[in-house]
Coordinates of C-alpha atoms and ligand atoms in Angstrom, one line a residue:
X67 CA -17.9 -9.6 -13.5
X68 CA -15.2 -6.8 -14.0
X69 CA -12.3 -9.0 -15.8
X70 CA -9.7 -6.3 -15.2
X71 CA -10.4 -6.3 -11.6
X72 CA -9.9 -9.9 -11.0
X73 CA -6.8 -9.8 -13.2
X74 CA -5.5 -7.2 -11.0
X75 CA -5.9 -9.4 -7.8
X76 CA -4.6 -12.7 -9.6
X77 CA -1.8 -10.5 -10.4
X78 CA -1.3 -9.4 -7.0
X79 CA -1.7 -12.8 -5.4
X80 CA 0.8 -14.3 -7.4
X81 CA 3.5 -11.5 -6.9
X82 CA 3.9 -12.5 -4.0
X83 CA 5.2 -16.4 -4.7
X84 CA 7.1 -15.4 -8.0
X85 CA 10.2 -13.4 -8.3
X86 CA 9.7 -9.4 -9.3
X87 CA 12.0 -10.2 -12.1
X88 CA 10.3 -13.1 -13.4
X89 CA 6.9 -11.7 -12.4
X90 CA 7.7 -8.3 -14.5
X91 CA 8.7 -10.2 -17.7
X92 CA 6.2 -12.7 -17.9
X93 CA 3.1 -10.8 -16.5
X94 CA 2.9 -7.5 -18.2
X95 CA 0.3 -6.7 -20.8
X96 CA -1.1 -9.8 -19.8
X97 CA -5.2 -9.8 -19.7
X98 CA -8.5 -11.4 -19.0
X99 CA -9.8 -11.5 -22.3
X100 CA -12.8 -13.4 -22.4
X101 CA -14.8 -15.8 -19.5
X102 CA -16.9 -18.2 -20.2
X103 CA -18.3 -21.2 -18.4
X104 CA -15.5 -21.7 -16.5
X105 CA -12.8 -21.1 -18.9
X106 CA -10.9 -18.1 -18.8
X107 CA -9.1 -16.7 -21.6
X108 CA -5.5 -14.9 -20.8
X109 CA -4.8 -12.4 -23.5
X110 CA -0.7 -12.8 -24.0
X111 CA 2.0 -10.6 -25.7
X112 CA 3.5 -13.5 -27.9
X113 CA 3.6 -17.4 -28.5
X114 CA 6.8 -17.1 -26.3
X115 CA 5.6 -16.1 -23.5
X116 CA 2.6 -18.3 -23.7
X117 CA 4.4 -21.3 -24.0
X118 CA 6.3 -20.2 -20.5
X119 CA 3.3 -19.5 -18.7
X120 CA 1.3 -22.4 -19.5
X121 CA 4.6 -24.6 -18.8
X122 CA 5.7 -23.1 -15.4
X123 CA 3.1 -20.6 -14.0
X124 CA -0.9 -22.4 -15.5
X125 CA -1.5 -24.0 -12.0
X126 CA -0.6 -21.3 -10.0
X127 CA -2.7 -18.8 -12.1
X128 CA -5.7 -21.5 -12.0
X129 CA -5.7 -21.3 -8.3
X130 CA -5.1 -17.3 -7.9
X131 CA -7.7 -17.1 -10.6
X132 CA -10.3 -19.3 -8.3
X133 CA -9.2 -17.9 -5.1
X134 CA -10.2 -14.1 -7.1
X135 CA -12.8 -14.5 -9.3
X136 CA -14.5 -17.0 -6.9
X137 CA -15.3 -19.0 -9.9
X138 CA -15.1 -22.3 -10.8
X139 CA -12.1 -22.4 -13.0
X140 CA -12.2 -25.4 -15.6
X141 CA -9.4 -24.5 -17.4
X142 CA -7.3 -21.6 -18.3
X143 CA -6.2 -20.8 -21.9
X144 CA -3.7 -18.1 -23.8
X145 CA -4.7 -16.5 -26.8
X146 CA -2.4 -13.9 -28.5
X147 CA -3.7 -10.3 -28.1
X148 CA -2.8 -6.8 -27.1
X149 CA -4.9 -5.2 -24.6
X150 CA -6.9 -1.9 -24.3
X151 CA -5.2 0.6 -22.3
X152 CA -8.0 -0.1 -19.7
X153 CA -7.2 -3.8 -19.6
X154 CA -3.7 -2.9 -18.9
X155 CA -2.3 -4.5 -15.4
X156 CA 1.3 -4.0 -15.4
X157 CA 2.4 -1.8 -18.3
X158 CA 5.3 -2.5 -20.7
X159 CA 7.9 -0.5 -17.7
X160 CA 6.5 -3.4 -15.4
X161 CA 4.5 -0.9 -13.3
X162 CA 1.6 -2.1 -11.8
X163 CA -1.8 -0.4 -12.4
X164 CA -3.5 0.3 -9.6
X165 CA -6.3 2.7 -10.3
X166 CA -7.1 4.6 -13.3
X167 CA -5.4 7.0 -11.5
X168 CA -1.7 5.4 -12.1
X169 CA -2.6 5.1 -15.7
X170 CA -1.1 8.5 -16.9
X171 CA 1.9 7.3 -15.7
X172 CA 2.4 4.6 -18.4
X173 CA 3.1 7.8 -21.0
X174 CA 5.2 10.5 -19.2
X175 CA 6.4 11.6 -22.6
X176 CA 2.8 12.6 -23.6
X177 CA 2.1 14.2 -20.1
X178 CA 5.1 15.9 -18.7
X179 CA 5.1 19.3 -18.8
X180 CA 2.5 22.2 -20.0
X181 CA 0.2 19.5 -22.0
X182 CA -0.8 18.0 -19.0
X183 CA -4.3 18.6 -18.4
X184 CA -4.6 20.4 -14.5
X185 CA -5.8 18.5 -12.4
X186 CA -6.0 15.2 -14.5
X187 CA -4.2 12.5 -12.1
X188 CA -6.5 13.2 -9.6
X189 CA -9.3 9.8 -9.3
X190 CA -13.0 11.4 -8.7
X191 CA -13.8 8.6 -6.5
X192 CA -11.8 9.9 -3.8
X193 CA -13.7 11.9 -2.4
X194 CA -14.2 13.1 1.8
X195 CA -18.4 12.1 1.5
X196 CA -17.5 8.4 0.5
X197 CA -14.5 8.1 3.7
X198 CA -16.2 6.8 6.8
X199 CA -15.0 8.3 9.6
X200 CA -13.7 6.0 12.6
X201 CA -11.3 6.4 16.1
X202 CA -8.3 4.9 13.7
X203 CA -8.3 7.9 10.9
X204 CA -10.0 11.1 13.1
X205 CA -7.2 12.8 13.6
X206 CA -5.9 12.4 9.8
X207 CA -9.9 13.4 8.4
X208 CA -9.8 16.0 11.1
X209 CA -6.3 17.5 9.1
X210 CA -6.8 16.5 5.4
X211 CA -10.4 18.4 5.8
X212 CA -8.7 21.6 7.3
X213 CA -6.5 21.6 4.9
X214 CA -9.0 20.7 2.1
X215 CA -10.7 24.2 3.7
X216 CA -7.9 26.6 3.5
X217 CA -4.8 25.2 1.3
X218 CA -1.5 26.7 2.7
X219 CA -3.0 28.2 5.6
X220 CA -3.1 25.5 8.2
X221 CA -0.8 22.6 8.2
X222 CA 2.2 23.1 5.7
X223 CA 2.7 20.3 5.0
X224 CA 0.5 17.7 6.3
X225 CA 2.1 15.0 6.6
X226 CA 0.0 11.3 6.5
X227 CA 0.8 8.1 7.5
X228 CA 0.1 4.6 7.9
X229 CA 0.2 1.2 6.5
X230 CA -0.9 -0.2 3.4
X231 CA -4.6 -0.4 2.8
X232 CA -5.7 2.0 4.8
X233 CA -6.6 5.0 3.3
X234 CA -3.7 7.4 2.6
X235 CA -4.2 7.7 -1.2
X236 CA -7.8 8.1 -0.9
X237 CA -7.6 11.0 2.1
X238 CA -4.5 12.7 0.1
X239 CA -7.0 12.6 -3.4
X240 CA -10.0 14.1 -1.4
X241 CA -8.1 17.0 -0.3
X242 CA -7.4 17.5 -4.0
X243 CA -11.2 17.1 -5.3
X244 CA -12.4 19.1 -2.6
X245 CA -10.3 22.2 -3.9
X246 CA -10.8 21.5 -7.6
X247 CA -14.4 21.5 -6.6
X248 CA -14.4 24.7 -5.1
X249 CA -12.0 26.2 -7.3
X250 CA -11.4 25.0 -11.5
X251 CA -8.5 27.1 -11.3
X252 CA -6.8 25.6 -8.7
X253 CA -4.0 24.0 -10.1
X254 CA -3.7 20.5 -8.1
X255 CA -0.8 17.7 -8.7
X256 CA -1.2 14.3 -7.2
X257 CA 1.9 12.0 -7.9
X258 CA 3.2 8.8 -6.5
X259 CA 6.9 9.6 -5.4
X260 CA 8.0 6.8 -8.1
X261 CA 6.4 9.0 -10.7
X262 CA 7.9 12.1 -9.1
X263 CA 11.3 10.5 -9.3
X264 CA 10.8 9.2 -12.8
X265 CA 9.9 12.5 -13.9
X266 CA 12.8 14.0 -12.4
X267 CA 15.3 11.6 -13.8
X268 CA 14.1 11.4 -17.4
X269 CA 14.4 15.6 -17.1
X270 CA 18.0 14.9 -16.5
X271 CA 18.7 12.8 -18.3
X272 CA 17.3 14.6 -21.7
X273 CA 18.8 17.6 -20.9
X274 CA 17.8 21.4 -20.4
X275 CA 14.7 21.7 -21.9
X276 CA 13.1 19.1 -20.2
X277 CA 14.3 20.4 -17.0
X278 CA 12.4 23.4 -17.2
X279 CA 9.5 21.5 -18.2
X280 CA 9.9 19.2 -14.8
X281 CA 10.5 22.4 -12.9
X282 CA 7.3 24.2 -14.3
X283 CA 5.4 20.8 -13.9
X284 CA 6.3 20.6 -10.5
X285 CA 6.9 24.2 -9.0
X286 CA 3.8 26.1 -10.4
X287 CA 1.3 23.9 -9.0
X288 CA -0.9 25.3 -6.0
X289 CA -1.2 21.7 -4.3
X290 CA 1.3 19.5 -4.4
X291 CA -0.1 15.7 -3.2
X292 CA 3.1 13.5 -3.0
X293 CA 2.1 9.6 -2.0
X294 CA 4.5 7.0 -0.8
X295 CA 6.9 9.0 0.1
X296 CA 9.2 5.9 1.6
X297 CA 10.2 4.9 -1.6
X298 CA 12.7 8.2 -2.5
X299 CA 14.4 6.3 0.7
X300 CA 18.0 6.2 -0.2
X301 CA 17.1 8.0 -3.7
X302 CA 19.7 10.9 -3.0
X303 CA 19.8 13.1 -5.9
X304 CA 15.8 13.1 -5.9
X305 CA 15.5 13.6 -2.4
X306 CA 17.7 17.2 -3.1
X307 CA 15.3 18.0 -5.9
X308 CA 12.3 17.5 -4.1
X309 CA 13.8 19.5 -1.2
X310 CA 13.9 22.2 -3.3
X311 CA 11.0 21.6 -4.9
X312 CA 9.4 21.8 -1.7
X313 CA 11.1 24.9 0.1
X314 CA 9.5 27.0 -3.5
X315 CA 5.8 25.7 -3.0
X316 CA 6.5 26.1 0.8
X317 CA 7.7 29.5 0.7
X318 CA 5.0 30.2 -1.6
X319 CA 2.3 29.6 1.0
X320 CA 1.6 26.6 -1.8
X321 CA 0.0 23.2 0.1
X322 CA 2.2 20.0 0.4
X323 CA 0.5 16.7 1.5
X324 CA 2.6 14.0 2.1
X325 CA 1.9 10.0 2.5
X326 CA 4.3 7.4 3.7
X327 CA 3.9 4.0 5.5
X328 CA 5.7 5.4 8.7
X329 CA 6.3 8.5 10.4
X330 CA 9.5 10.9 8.9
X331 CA 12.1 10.1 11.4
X332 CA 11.3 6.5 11.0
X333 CA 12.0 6.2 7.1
X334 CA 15.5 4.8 7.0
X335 CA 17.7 7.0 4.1
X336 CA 15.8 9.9 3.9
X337 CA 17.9 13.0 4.6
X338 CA 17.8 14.5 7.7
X339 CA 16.4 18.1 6.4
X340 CA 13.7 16.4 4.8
X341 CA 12.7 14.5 8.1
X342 CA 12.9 18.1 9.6
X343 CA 10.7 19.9 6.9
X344 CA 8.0 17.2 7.2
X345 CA 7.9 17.2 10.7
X346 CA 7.5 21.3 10.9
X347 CA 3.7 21.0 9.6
X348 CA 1.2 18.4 10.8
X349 CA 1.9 14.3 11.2
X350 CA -1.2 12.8 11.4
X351 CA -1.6 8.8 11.6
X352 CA -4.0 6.3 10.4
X353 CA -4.6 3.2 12.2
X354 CA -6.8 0.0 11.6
X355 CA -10.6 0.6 11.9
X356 CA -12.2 -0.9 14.6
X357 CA -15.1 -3.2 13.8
X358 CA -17.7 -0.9 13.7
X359 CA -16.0 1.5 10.9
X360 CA -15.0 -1.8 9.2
X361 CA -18.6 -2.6 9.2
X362 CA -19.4 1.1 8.3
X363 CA -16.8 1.3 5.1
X364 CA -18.6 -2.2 4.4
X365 CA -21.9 -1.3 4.3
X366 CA -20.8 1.8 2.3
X367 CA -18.5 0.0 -0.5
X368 CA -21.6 -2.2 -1.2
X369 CA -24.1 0.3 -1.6
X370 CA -21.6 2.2 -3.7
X371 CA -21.4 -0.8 -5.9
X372 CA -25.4 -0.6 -6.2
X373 CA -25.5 -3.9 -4.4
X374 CA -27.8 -4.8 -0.7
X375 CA -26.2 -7.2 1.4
X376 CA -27.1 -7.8 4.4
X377 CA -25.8 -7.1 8.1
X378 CA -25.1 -10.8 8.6
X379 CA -22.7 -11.0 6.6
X380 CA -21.5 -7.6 7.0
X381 CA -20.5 -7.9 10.5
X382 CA -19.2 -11.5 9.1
X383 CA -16.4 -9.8 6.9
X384 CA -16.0 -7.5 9.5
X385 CA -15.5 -9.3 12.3
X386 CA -12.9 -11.7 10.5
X387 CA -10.8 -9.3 8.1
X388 CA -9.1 -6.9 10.6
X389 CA -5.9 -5.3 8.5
X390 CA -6.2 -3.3 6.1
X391 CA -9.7 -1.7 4.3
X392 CA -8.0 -2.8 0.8
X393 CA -8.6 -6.3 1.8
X394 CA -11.8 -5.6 3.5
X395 CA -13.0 -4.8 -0.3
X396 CA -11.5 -7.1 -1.8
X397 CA -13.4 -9.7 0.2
X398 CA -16.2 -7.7 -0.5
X399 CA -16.0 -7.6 -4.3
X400 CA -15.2 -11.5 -4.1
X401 CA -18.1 -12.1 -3.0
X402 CA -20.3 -10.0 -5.2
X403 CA -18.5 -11.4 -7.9
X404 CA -19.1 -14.5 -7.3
X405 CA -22.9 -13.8 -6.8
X406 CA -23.0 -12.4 -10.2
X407 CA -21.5 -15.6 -11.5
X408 CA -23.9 -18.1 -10.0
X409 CA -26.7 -15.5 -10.6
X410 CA -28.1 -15.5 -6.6
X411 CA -28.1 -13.2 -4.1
X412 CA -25.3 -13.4 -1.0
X413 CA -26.2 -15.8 1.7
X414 CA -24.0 -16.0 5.4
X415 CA -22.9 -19.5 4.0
X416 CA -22.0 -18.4 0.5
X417 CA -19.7 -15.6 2.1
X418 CA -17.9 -18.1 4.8
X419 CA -17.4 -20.8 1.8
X420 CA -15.7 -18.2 -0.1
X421 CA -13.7 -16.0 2.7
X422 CA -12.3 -19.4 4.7
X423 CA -8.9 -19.4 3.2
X424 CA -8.9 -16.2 3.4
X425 CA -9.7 -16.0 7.2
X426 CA -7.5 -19.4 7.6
X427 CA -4.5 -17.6 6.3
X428 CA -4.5 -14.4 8.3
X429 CA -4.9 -16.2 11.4
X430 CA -1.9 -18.4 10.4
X431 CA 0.3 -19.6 13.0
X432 CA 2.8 -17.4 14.6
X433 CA 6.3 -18.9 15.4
X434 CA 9.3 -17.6 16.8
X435 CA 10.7 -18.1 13.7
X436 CA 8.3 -15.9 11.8
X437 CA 8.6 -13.4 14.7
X438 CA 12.5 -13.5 13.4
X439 CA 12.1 -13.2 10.3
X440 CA 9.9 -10.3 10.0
X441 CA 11.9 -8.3 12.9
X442 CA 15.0 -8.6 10.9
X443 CA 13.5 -7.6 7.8
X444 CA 12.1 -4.5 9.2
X445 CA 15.4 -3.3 11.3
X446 CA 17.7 -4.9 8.4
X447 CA 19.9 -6.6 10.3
X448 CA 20.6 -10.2 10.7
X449 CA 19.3 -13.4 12.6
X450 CA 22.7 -13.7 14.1
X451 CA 23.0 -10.0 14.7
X452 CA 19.2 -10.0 16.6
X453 CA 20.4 -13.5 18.3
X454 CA 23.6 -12.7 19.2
X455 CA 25.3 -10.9 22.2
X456 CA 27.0 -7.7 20.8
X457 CA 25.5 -4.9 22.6
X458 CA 25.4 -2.0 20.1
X459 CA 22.6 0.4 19.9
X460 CA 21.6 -0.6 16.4
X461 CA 20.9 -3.6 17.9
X462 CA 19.5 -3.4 21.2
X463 CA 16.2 -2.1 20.2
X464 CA 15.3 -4.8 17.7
X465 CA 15.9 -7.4 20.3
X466 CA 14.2 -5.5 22.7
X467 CA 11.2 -5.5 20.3
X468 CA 11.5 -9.1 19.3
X469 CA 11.4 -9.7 23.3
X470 CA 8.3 -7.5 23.1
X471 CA 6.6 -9.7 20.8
X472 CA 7.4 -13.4 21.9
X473 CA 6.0 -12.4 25.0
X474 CA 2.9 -10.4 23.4
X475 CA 1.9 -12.2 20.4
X476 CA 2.5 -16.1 21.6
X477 CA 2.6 -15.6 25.1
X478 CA 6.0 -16.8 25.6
X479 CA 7.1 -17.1 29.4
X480 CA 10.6 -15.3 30.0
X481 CA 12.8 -18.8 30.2
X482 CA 11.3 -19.5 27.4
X483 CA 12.3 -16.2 25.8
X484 CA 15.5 -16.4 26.5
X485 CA 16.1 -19.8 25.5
X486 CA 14.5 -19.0 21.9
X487 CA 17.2 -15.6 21.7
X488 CA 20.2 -17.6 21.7
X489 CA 20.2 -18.9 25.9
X490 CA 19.8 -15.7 27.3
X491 CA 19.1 -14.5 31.2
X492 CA 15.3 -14.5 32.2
X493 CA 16.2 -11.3 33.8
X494 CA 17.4 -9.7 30.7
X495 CA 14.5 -10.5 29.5
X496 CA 12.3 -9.6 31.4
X497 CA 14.1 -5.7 31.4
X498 CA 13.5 -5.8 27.8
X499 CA 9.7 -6.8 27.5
X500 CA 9.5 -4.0 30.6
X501 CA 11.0 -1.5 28.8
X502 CA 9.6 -2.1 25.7
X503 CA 6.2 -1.7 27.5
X504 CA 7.0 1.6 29.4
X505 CA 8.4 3.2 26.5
X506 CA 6.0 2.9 24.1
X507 CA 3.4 5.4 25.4
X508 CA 6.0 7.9 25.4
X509 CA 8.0 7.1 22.5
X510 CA 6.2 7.5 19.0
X511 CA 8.9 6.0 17.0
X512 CA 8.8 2.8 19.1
X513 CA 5.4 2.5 19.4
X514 CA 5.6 2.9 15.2
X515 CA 8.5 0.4 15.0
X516 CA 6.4 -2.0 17.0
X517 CA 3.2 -2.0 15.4
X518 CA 4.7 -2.0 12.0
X519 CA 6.4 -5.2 12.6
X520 CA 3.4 -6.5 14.3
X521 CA 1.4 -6.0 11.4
X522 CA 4.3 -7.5 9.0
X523 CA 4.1 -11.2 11.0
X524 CA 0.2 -11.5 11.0
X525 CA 0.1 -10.6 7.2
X526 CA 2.9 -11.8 5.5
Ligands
ADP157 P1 -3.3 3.4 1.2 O1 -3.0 4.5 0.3 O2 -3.2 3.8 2.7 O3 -2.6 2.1 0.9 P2 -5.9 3.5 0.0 O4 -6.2 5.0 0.2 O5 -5.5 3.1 -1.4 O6 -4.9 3.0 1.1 O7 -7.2 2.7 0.4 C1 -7.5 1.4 0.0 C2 -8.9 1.2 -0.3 O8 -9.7 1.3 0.9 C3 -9.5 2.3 -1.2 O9 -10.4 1.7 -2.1 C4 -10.2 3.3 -0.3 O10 -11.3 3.9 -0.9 C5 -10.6 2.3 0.8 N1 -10.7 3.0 2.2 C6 -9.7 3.1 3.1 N2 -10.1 3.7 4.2 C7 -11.4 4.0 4.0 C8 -12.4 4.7 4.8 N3 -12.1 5.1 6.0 N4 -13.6 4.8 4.2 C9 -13.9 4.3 3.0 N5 -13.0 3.7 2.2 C10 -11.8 3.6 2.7
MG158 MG1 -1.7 4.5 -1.3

């Protein structure tokens, strides 16, 4: 049973239903220390903190806790304790740990700048052999190994994206492994944009010295892997650093991959140049498998993990977790865990018991409402705004897109439509959904803007 793995997913489950702020203070260097017939042991900071979780938080980490470890869960108790760098979740900053790759991050003092070991962020899991190849990510493998072949030859940069779960980081690392394979020397730098950012402002902010170290850190590398690019969205003075940062390693014939969750125009508050500069190499996207890669990563994960399982209920995960691959292996690892646990080997029934709510929630019930919800979060504008009648640009393609997906994703008719939107005109209606549908195969941004939003109301 790997503790810090099941931590990691509790933690990740109940993000979601706490506040970050709350979340942060109370969660970090939190820890699985110890599970035993059905009691699990949470390793906490101080008595303070302790006495908060057990009084607001115990039955909501019980249940995350069951839902993750698939274990029966007894009771949960708190024990003062620090925990082993490994056990680490969400360090003292409140960053969550991923991988073991993010874990270098917790101590930028003691690897900024010339004592970084080369090549050291990179994860050696990532690797091309252990990505199964499928009609959603061809294009994107296709790229990323091109690249892998002839670094600053091909596609400068490469530009990869897609939503969450699906692969980016794990493409972007193989490039990297593939060319420190081939070449020790090659100087490689993989960096979430976040760490790229905090790199950059802690060089400013202590002065000179530092800034030469963040330039040297940054600027004499020979691959430059830059994930999640999204999040310098509105991040100004970082956004002009890493333009510069990437016109040097450009000019130098130096390789630049870059990941995001959408394509460059479509990132709200990045500069315009940037959107240019990313656009002049190669934009690959990555989709969601179809069910025979699912069942191909499946069959791959488990026999990476040493563990048979059989087809049955391979093509049973397959068949009923559709989003993202991260969830695919979560469900995966669920049920190995929970295997381990009762000390038997997966059955068909075992797996359904322990993936229903699972399945029951990501075929939840779409409403208007949720349809709503999610389109204004994604376009940032209001429900009165998407509702309403003023006719400005910003606001004509949300509605057309909300149109789009009362009629596509609950079959809405076009009265009904327009009775939902605030009484409006079957026939304005009806143009919308139209248009909606003729553009898309033409227009890459809509057709992004669409499924993006369509993904956001069947998983959140
Ligand atoms: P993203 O960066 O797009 O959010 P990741 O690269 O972190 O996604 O992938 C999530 C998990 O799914 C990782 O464990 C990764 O190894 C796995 N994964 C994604 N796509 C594939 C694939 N095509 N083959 C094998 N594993 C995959
Ligand atoms: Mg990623």
């Amino acid at each position: 049973m790997d503790l810090v793995e099941i931590w990691r997913n509790t933690l990740l489950e109940l993000e979601v239903s706490i506040s970050r702020a709350n979340f942060t203070t109370w969660f970090k260097n939190t820890f699985i220390l110890d599970y035993k017939k059905g009691v699990f042991i949470i390793g906490v900071p101080t008595f303070f903190v302790e006495d908060w979780l057990r009084k607001k938080y115990l039955d909501h980490i019980k249940k995350a806790l069951a839902n993750q470890s698939g274990a029966e869960v007894e009771s949960v108790k708190f024990k003062i304790a620090t925990p082993s760098p490994e056990q680490v979740v969400i360090s003292d900053k409140g960053k969550f740990i991923h991988s073991p790759v993010d874990k270098p991050e917790k101590k930028p003092e003691a690897t900024f700048g010339k004592t970084l070991p080369q090549n050291s962020t990179l994860n050696s899991y990532y690797k091309f052999a252990n990505f199964i190849i499928g009609s959603s990510n061809q294009l994107a493998v296709a790229a990323a190994d091109a690249v892998s072949k002839k670094p600053g030859k091909v596609y400068n940069p490469l530009f990869v994206y897609g939503d969450s779960g699906l692969g980016k980081t794990h493409l972007m690392q193989a490039i990297g492994n593939h060319i420190v394979e081939r070449d020790q020397d090659a100087r490689v730098l993989y960096v979430s944009s976040e760490t790229f950012m905090n790199d950059f402002i802690s060089a400013v902010e202590t002065g000179s010295g530092r800034a030469k170290d963040f330039k040297n850190r940054y600027r004499s590398v020979d691959i430059l892997l830059i994930d999640d690019i999204q999040f310098l969205s509105g991040k100004e003075q970082t956004q002009e650093e890493f333009f510069h940062t990437f016109n040097h390693l450009h000019q130098n014939n130096k390789q630049v991959v870059l990941t995001a969750d959408r394509f460059p125009k479509a990132i709200k508050g990045l500069e315009r140049r940037l959107q240019t500069r990313f656009e002049g190499g190669m934009v690959a996207d990555i989709g969601t498998p179809d069910l025979e890669t699912r069942a191909a990563i499946l069959k791959q994960k488990s026999k990476a993990k040493g563990k048979e399982i059989g087809d049955e209920i391979i093509n049973y995960i397959a068949e009923n977790i559709k989003s993202s691959v991260r969830e695919l292996e979560g469900a995966l690892t669920k049920i190995l865990a929970s295997c381990e646990l009762r000390e038997c080997t997966p059955t068909l029934e075992m797996a359904q018991e322990i993936l229903g709510g699972i399945i029951e929630s990501s075929n939840k019930l779409i409403t208007p409402d949720s349809i709503f919800k999610e389109a204004c979060k994604y376009f940032h504008i209001s429900k009165e705004d998407l509702l309403g009648r003023r006719r400005t640009k910003e606001l004509v393609v949300p509605r057309q897109v909300t149109m789009y997906m009362l009629r596509h994703e609950i079959n809405l008719s076009y009265p009904e439509i327009g009775r939902e939107m605030g009484g409006k005109d079957h026939t304005t209606i009806m143009h919308g959904c139209k248009k909606v549908e003729a553009q898309m195969s033409q227009n890459p941004r809509l057709k992004n803007d669409v499924n993006l939003v369509k993904e956001k109301i069947h998983n959140t």
